[in-house]
mmCIF file of C-alpha atoms in Angstrom:
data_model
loop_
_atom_site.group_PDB
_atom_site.id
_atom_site.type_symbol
_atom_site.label_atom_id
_atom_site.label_comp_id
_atom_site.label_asym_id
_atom_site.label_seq_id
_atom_site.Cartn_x
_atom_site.Cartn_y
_atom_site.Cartn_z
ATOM 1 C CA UNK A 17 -12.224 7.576 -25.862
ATOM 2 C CA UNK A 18 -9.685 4.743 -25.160
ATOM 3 C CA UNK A 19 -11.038 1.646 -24.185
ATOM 4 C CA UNK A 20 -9.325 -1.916 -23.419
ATOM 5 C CA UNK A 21 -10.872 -5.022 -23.200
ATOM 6 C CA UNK A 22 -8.862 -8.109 -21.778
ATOM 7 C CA UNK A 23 -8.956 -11.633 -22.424
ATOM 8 C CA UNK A 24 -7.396 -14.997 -21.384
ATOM 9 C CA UNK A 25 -7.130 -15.519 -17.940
ATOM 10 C CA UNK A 26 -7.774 -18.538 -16.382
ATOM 11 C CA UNK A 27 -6.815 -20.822 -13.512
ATOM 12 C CA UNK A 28 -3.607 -23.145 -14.398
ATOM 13 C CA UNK A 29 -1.188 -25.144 -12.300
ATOM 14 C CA UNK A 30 2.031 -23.868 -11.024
ATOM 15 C CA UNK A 31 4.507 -24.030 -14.065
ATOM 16 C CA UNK A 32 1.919 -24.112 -16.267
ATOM 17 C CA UNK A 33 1.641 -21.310 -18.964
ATOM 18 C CA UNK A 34 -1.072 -18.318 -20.097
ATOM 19 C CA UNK A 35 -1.278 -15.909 -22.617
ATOM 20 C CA UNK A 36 -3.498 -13.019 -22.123
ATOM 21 C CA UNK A 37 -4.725 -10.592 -24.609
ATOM 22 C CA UNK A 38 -5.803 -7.122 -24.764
ATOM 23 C CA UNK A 39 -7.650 -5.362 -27.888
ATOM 24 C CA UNK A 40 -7.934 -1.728 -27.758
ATOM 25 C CA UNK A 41 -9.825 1.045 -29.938
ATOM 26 C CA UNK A 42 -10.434 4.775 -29.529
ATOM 27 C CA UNK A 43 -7.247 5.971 -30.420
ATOM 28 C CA UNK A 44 -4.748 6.712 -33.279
ATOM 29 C CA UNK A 45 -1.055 5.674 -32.740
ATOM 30 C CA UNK A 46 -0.219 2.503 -33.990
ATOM 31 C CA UNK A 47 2.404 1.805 -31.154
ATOM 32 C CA UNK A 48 1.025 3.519 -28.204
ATOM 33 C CA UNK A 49 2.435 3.303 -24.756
ATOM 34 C CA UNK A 50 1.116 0.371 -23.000
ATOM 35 C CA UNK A 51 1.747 -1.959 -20.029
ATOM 36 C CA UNK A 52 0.018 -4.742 -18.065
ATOM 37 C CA UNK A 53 -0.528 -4.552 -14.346
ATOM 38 C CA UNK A 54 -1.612 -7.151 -11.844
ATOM 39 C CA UNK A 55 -3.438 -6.844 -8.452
ATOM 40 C CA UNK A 56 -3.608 -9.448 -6.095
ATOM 41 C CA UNK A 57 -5.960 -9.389 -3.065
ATOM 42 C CA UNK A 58 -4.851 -6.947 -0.058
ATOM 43 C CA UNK A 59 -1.719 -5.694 -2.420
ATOM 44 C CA UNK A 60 -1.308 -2.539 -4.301
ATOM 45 C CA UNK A 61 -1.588 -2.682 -7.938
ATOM 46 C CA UNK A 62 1.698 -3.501 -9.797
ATOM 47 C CA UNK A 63 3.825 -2.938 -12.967
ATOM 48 C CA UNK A 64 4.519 -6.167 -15.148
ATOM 49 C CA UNK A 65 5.316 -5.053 -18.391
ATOM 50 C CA UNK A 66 6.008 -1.975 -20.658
ATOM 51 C CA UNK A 67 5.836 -1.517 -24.188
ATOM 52 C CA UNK A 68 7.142 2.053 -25.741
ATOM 53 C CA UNK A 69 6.570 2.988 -29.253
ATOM 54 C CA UNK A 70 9.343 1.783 -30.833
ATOM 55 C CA UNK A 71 8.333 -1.980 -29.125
ATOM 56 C CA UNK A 72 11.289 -1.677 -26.788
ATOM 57 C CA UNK A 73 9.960 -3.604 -23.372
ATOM 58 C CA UNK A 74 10.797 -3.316 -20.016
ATOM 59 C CA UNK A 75 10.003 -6.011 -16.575
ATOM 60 C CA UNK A 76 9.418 -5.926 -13.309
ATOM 61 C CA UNK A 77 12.196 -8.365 -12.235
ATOM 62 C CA UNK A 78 9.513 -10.647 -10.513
ATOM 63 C CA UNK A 79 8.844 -11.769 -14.003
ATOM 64 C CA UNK A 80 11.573 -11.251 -15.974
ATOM 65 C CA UNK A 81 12.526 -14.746 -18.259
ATOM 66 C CA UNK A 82 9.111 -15.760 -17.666
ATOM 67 C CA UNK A 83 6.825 -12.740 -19.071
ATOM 68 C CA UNK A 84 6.640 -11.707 -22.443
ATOM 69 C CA UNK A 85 5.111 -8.675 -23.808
ATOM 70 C CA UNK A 86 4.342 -7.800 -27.573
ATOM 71 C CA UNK A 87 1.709 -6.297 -29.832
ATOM 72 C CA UNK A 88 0.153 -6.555 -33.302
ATOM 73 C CA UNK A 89 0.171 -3.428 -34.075
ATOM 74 C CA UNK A 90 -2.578 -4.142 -37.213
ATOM 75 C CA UNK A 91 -5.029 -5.939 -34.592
ATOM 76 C CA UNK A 92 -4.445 -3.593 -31.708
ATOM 77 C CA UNK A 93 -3.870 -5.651 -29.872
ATOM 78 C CA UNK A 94 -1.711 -5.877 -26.839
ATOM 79 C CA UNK A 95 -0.568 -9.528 -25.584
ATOM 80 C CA UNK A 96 1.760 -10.753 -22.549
ATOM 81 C CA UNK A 97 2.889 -14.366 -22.253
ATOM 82 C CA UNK A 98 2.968 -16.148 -19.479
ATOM 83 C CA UNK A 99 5.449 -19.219 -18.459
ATOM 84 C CA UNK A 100 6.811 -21.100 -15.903
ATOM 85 C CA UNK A 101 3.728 -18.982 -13.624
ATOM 86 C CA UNK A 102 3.635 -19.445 -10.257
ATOM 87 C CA UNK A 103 1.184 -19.235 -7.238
ATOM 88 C CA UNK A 104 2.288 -15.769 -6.530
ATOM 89 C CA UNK A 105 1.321 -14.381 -10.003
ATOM 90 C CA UNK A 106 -2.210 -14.645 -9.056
ATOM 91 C CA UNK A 107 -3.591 -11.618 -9.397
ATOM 92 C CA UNK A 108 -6.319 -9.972 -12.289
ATOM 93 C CA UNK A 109 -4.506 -8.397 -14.547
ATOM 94 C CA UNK A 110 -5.077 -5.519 -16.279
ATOM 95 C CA UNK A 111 -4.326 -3.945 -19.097
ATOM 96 C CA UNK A 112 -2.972 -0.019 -19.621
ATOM 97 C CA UNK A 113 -2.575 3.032 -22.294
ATOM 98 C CA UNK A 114 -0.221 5.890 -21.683
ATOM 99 C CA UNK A 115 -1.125 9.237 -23.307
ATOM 100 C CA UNK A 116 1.630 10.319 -20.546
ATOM 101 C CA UNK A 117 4.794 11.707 -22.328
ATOM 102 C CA UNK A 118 7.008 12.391 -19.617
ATOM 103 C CA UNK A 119 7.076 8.221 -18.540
ATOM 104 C CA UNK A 120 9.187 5.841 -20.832
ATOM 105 C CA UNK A 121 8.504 2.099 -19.877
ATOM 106 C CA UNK A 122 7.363 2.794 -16.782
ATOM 107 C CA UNK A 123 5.692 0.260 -14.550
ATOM 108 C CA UNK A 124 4.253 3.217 -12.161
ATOM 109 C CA UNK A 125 0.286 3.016 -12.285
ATOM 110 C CA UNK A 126 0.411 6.894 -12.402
ATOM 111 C CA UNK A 127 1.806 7.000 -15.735
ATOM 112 C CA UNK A 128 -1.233 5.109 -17.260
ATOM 113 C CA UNK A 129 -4.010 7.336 -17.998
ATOM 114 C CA UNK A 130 -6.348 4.500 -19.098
ATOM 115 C CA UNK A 131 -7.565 0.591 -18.055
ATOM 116 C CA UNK A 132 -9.448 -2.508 -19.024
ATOM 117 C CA UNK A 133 -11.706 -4.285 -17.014
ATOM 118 C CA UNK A 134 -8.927 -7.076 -15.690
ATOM 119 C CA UNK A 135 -8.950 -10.420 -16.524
ATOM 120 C CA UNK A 136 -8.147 -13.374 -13.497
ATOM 121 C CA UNK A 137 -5.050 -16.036 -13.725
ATOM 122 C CA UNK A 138 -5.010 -17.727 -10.926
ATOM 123 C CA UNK A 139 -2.176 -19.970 -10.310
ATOM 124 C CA UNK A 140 -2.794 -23.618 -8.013
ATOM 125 C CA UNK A 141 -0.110 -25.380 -6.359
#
């Protein structure tokens, strides 16, 4: 059984930075297909980042020159960076694993077959 656990949220002013973390067990592949998601209050649950197996990366353009995903693929361990973060990115963020193989870098929540807890970055003004 997959499971994620997420780490390093926090609340930070506006243009500040964050760097979340996600450690993962239950499953084989070294470079799995992964992504991070965010949900804000009242809003549907959103796309960030995606990683595919050969560590190619996709953004939602909301985040794109800000957001940075990678992995250690030794720790399993999933990261994203955060810069420049504004009030908007508030949201918990979550952390996903694809066993899906007909989605490549998608940032659809139906391609994610499994999810961490969330951790909170909330951003102040």
């Amino acid at each position: 059984q997959v499971q994620l656990a997420e780490s390093g949220g926090d609340s930070v002013q506006s243009g500040g930075s964050l760097s979340l973390s996600c450690v993962g067990s239950g499953f084989s592949e070294t470079r799995p297909r992964m992504a991070w998601f965010r949900e804000a209050p009242g809003k549907e649950r959103e796309g960030v980042a995606a990683i595919a197996n050969g560590d190619t990366v996709r953004y939602a353009d909301s985040v794109k020159g800000r957001f940075t995903i990678s992995r250690d693929a030794a720790k399993n361990t999933l990261y994203l960076q955060m810069n420049q973060l504004k009030p908007e990115d508030s949201a918990m963020y979550y952390c996903a694993f694809s066993t899906r193989k007909d989605y490549y870098l998608s940032l659809l929540r139906r391609a994610y077959d499994y999810w961490g807890q969330g951790t909170q970055v909330t951003v102040s003004s």
